[in-house]
Tab-separated table of C-alpha atoms in Angstrom:
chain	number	residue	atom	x	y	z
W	1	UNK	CA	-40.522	8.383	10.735
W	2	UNK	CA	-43.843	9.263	9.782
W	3	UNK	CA	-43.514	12.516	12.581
W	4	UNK	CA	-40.043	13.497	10.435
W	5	UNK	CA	-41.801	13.543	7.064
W	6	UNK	CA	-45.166	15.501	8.468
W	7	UNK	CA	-42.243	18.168	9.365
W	8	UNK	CA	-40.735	18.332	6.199
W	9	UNK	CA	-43.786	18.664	4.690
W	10	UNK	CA	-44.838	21.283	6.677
W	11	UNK	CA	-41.399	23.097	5.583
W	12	UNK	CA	-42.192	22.215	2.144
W	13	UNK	CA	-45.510	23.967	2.744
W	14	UNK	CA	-44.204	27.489	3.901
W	15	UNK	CA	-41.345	27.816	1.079
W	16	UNK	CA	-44.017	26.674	-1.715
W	17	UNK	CA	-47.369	27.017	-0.305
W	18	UNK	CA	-50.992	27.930	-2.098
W	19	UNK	CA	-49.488	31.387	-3.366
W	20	UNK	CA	-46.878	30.805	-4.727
W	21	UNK	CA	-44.825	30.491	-1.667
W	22	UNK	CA	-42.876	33.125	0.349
W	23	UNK	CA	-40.009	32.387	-2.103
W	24	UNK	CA	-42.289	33.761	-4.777
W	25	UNK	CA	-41.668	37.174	-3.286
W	26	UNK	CA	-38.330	37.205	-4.012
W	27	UNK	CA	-38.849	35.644	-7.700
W	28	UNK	CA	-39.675	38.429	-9.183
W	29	UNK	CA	-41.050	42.484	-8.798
W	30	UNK	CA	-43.798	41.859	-11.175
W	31	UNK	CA	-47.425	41.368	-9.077
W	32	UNK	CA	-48.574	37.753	-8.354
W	33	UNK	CA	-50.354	36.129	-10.934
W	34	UNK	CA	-54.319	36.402	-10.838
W	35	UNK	CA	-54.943	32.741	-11.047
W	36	UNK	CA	-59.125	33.158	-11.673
W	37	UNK	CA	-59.841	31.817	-15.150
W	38	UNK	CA	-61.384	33.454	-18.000
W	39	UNK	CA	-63.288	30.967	-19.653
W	40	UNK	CA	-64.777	33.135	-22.534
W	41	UNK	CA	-61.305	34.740	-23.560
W	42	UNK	CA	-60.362	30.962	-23.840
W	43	UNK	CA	-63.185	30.250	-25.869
W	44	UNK	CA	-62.542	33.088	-28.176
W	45	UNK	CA	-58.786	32.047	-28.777
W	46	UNK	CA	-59.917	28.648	-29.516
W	47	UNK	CA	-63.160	29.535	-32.023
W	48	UNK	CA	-60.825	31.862	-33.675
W	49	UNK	CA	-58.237	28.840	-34.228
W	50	UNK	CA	-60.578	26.390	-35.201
W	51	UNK	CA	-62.236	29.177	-37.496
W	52	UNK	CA	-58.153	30.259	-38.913
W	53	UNK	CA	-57.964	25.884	-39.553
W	54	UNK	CA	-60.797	26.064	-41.314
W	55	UNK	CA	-60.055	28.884	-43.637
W	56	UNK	CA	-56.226	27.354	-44.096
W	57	UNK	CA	-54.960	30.700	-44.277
W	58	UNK	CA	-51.133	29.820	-44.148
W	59	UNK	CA	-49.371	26.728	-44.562
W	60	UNK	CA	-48.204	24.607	-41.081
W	61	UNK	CA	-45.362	22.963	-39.714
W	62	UNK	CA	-44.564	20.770	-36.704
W	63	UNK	CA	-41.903	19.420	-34.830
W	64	UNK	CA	-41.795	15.801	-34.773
W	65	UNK	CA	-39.982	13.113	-33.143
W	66	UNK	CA	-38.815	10.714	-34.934
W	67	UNK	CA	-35.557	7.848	-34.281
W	68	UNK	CA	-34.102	9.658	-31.128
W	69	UNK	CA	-34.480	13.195	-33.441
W	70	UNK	CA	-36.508	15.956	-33.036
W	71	UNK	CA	-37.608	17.746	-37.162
W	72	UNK	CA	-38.787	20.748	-37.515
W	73	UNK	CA	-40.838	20.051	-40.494
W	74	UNK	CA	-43.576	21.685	-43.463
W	75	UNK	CA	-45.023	20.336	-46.362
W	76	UNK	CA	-42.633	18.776	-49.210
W	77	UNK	CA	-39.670	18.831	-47.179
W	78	UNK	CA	-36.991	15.904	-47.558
W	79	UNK	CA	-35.682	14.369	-44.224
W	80	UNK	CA	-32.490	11.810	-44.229
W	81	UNK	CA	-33.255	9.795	-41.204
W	82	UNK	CA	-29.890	7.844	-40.533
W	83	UNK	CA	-29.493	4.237	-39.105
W	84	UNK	CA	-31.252	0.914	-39.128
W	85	UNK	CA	-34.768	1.742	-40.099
W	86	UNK	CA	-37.357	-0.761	-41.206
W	87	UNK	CA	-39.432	1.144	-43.507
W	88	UNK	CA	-39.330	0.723	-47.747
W	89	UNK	CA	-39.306	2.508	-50.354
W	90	UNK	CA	-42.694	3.712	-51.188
W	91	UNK	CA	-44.578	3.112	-47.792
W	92	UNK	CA	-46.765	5.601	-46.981
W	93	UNK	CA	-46.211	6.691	-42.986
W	94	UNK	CA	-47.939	9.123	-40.193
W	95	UNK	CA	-45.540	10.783	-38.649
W	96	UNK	CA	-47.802	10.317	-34.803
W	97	UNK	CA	-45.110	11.684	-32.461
W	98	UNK	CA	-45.782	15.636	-32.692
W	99	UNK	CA	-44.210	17.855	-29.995
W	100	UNK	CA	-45.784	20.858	-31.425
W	101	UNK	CA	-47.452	22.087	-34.925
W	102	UNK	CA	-48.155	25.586	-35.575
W	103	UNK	CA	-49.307	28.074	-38.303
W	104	UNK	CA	-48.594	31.965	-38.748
W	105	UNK	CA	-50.904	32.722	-36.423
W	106	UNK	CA	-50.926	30.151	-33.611
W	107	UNK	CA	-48.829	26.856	-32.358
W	108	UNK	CA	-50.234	24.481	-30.842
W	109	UNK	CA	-47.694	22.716	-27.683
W	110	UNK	CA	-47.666	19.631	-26.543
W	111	UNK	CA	-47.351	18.344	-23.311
W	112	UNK	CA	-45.192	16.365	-24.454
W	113	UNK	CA	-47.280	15.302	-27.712
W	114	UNK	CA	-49.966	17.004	-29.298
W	115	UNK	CA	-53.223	15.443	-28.430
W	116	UNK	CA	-52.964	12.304	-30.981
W	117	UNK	CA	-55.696	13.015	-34.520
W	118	UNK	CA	-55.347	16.535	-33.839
W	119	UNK	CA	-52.404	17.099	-36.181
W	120	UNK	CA	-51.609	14.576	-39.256
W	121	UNK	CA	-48.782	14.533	-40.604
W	122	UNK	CA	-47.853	12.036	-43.216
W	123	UNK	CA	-44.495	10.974	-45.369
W	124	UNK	CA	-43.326	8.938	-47.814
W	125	UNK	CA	-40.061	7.053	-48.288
W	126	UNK	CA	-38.525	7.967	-51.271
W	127	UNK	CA	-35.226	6.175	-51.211
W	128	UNK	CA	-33.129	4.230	-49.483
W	129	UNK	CA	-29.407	4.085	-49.308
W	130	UNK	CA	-25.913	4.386	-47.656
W	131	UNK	CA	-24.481	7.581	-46.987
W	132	UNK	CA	-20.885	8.262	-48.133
W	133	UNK	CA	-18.481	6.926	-46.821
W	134	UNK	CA	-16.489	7.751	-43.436
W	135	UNK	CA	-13.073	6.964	-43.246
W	136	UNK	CA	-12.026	5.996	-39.525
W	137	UNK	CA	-8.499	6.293	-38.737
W	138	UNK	CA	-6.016	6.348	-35.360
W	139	UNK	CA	-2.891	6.982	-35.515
W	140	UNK	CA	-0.310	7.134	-32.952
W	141	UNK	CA	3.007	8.921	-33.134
W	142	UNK	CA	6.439	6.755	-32.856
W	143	UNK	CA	4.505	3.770	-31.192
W	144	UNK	CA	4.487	1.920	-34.192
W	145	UNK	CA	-0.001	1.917	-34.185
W	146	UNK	CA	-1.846	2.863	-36.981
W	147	UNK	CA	-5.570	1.589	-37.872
W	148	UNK	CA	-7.861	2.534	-40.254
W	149	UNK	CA	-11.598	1.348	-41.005
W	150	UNK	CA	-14.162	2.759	-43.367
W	151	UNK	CA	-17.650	2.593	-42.157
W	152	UNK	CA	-21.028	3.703	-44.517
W	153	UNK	CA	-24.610	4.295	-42.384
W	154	UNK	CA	-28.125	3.409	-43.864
W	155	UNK	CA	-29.765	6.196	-45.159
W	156	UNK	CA	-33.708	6.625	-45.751
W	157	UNK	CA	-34.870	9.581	-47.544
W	158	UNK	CA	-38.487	10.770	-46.286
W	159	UNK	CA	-40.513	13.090	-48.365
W	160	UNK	CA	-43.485	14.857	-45.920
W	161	UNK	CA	-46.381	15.125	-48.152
W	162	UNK	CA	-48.705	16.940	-45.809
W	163	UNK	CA	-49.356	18.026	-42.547
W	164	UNK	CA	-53.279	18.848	-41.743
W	165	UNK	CA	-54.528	20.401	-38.344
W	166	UNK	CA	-57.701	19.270	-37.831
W	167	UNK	CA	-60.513	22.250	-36.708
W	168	UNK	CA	-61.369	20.540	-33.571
W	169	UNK	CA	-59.106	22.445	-30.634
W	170	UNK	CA	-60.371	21.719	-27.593
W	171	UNK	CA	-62.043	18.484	-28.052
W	172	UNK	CA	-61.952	15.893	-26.004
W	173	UNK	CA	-58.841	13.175	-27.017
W	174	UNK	CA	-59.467	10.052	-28.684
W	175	UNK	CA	-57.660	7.409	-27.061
W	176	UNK	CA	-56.185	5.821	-30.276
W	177	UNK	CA	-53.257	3.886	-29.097
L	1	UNK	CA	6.204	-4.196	-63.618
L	2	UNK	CA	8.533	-6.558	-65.220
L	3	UNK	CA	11.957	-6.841	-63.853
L	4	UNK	CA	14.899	-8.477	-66.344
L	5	UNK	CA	17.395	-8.163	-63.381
L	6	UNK	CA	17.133	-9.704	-60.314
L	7	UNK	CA	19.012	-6.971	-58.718
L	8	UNK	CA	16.515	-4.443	-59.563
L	9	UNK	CA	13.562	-6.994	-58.093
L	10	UNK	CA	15.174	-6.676	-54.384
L	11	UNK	CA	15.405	-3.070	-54.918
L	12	UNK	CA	11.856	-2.863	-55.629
L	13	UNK	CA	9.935	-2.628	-52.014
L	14	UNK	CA	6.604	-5.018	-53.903
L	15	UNK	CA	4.866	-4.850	-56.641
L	16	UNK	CA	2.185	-2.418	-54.880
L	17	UNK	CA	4.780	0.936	-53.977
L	18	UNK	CA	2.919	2.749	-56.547
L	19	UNK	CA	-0.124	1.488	-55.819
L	20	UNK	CA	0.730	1.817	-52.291
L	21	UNK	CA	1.747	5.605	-52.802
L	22	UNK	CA	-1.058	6.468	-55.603
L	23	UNK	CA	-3.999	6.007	-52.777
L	24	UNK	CA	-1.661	8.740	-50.603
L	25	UNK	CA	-1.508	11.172	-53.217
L	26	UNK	CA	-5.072	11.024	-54.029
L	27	UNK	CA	-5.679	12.035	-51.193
L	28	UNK	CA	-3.109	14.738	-51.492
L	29	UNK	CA	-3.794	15.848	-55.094
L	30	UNK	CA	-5.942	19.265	-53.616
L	31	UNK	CA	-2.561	20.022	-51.470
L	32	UNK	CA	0.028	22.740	-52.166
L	33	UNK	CA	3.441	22.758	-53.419
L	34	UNK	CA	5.732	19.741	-52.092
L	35	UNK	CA	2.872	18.413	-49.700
L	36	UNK	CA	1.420	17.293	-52.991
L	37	UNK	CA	4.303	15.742	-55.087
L	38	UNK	CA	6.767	14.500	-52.023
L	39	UNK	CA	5.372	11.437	-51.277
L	40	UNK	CA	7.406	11.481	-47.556
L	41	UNK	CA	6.018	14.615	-46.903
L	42	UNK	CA	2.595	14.062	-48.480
L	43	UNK	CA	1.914	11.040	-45.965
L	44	UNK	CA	2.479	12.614	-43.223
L	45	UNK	CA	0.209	15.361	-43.728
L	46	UNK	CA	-2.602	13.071	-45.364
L	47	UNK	CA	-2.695	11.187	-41.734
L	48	UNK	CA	-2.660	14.245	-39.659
L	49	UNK	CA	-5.500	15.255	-42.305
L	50	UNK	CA	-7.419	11.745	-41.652
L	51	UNK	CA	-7.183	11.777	-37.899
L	52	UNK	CA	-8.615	15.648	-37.975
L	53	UNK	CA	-11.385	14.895	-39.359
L	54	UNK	CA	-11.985	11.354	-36.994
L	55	UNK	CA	-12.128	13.446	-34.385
L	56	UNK	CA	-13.976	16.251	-36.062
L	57	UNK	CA	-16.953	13.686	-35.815
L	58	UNK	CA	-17.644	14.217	-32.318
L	59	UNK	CA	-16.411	17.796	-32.003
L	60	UNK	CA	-19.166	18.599	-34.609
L	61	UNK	CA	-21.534	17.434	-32.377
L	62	UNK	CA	-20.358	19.381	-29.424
L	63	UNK	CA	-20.006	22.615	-31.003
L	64	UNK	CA	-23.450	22.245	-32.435
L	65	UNK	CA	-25.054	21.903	-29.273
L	66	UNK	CA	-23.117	25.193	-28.040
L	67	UNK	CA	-23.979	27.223	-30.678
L	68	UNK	CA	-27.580	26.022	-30.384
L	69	UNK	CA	-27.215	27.152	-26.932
L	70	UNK	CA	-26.123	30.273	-27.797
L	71	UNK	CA	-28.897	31.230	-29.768
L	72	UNK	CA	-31.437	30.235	-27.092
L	73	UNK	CA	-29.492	31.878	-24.585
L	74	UNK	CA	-30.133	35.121	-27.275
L	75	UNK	CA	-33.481	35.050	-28.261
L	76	UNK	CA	-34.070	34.226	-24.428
L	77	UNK	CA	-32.557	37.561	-23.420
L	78	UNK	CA	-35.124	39.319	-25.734
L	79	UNK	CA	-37.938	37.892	-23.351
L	80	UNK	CA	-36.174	38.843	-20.135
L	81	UNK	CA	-35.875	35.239	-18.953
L	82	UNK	CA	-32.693	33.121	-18.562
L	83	UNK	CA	-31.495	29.800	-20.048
L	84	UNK	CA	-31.731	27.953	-17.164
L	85	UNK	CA	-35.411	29.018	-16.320
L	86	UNK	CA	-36.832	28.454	-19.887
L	87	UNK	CA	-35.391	24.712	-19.667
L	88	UNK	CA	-36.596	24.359	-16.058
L	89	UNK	CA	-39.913	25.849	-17.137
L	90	UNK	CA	-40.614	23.902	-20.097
L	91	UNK	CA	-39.292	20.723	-18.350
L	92	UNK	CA	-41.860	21.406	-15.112
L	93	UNK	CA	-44.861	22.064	-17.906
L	94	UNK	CA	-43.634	18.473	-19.579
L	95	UNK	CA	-43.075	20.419	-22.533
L	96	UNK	CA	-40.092	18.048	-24.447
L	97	UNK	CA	-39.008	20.141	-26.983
L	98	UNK	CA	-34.756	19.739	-27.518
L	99	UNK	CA	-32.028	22.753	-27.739
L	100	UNK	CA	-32.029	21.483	-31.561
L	101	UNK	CA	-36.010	22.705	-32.120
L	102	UNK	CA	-35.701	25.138	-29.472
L	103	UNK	CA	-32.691	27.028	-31.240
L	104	UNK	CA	-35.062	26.669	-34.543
L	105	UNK	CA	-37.637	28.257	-33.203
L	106	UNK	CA	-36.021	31.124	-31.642
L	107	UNK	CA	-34.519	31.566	-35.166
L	108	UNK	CA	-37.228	30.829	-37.920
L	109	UNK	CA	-40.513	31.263	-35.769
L	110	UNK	CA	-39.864	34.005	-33.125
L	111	UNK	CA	-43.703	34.107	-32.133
L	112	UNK	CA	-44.071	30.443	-31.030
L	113	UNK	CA	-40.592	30.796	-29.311
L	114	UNK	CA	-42.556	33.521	-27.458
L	115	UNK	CA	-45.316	31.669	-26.436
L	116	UNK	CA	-42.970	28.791	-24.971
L	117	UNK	CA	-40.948	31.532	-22.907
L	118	UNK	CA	-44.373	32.899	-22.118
L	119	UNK	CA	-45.983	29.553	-20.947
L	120	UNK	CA	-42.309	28.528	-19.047
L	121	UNK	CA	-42.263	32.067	-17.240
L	122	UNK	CA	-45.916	31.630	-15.932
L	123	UNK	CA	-45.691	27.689	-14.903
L	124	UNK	CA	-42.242	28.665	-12.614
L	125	UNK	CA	-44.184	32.055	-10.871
L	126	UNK	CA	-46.905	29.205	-10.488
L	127	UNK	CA	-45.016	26.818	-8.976
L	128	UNK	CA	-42.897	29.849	-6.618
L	129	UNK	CA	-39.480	28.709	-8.314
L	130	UNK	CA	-36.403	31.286	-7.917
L	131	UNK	CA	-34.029	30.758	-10.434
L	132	UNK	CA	-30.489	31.578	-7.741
L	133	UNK	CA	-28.687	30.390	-10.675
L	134	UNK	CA	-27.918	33.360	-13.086
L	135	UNK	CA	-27.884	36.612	-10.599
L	136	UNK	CA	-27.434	38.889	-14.001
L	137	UNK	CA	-30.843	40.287	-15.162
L	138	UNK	CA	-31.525	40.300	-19.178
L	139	UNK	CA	-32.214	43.168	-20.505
L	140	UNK	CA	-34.908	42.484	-22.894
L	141	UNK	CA	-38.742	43.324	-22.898
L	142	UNK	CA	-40.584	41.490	-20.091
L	143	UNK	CA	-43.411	39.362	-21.047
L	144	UNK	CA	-46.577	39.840	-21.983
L	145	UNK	CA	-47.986	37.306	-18.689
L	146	UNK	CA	-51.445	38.673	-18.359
L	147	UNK	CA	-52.478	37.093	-21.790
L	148	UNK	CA	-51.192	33.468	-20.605
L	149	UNK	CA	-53.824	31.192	-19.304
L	150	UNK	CA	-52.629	27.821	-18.590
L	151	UNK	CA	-54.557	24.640	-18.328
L	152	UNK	CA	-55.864	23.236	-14.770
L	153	UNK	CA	-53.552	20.358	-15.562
L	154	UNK	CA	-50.723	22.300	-16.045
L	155	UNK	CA	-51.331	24.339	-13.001
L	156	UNK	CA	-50.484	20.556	-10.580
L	157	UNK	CA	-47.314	20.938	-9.234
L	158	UNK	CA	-45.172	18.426	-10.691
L	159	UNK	CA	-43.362	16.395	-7.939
């Protein structure tokens, strides 16, 4: 068994091997990547973001996740988040689960979230409710079945109030959870 | 209704008929022509009506997703890379972004949509993926890759 897998391995190895692969030659026409780093082009990007945070030149928004749903979202928008949801009117939340924030001249990505106190973003809840209401109805012709049921979902109503990017890029992450 | 005769009391189908028929034709009031004042006629189409838009529920939902899809599949053409290989991209760089924010971004902030094709392009020549899905090469403006530097981390293949 273990003779079988060293094989396959081995295969593995020459169809995706240190570079790139021999498949890589048929991915593309463009040259192989250069893969040596270039630390101080890095550090430039990054001390001109943290220098662009600190100047607030333009306003940000950032795509949350939040009940299943993914918001793109800036400051003073109104979400309706649909469905059971504890929160009341007038709590004050942080939105924590950011996929990516951004400004006009940079985004920050996360893999999957953005590294957690990097980007703030925090809402209200404004009002709670039911939306209107849906009427459900089946009908089937000449057999006599008809049914009809009207059903209403919770609504909240969030307002964001702000979302801040912190000027520290490239610091380490805070384990806060 | 007050009935003196009891023979117009068994013609009467209840006491609710107009009732019955008033919550039809409220429903009907916005029709045209005798779909609005024939009650017979007015029922029928106020059901069809109701079971359109039961099932509209769901369809919404589908056709949503395909236009979203659409308008990736666009603003993906623009950066000479497919669908398929900006999903399979983003998914190998554990980027978890949905076609809803995805089509956003291709639509209201072009330059970060650029950056994810960007960073998806560069993780699949990393990882020596060929996309033998889509044979048809876009015709759009390749990317800018020498510019992309991706993190150590990212570089580990993802098994």
């Amino acid at each position: 068994m273990a003779m079988i897998r060293a094989g396959l391995q081995r295969i593995a190895n020459i169809f995706s091997g240190p570079q790139g692969g021999i498949l890589s030659r048929f991915a593309t026409n463009l040259v192989p990547v250069e893969s040596k780093p270039v630390p101080e082009t890095t550090k430039d990007v990054i001390a001109a973001c943290n220098k662009l945070i600190e100047q607030n030149a333009s306003r940000n928004f950032a795509i949350v996740h939040l009940l299943g749903k993914q918001w793109r979202i800036t400051d003073g928008d109104l979400l309706v988040v649909e469905g059971y949801w504890p929160p009341n009117i007038g709590d004050k939340l942080t939105l924590d689960k950011v996929l990516l924030a951004a400004t006009k001249d940079f985004s920050l990505i996360g893999r999957p979230l953005v590294q957690p106190g990097l980007v703030t973003v925090t809402a209200t809840v404004i009002s709670k409710g039911l939306s209107h209401t849906r009427t459900h109805f089946k009908k089937k012709r000449r057999k006599q079945f008809m049914r009809i049921n009207f059903q209403r979902a919770q609504q909240t109503i969030l307002r964001i109030n702000s979302i801040e990017i912190a000027n520290k890029v490239n610091e380490a992450p805070k384990n806060v959870f | 209704m007050v009935f003196l005769s009891i023979v117009n009391y068994v013609r009467a189908r209840g006491p609710d008929e107009i009732w019955r028929k008033r919550r039809i034709f409220k429903l009907a009031a916005h029709y045209i022509g005798r779909r609005r004042n024939c009650y017979s006629v007015a029922v029928r189409n106020v059901h069809r009506a109701l079971v359109y838009a039961t099932k509209a529920r769901k369809l919404k939902k589908e056709d949503m997703k395909e236009l979203w899809d659409t308008r990736i599949t666009s603003a993906c053409e623009q950066h000479n890379i497919t669908r398929f290989s900006l999903k399979e991209g983003l998914e190998r760089a554990n980027i978890a972004l949905d076609r809803k924010s995805l089509s956003d971004l291709a639509c209201w902030e072009p330059r970060t949509f650029e950056c994810l094709a960007a960073v998806a392009k560069q993780k699949l020549e990393l990882d020596g993926f060929v996309d033998g899905v889509d044979k048809k090469h876009p015709t759009g403006v390749n990317l800018n890759l020498k510019d992309v530097m991706l993190d150590a981390w990212l570089k580990e293949r993802k098994n």
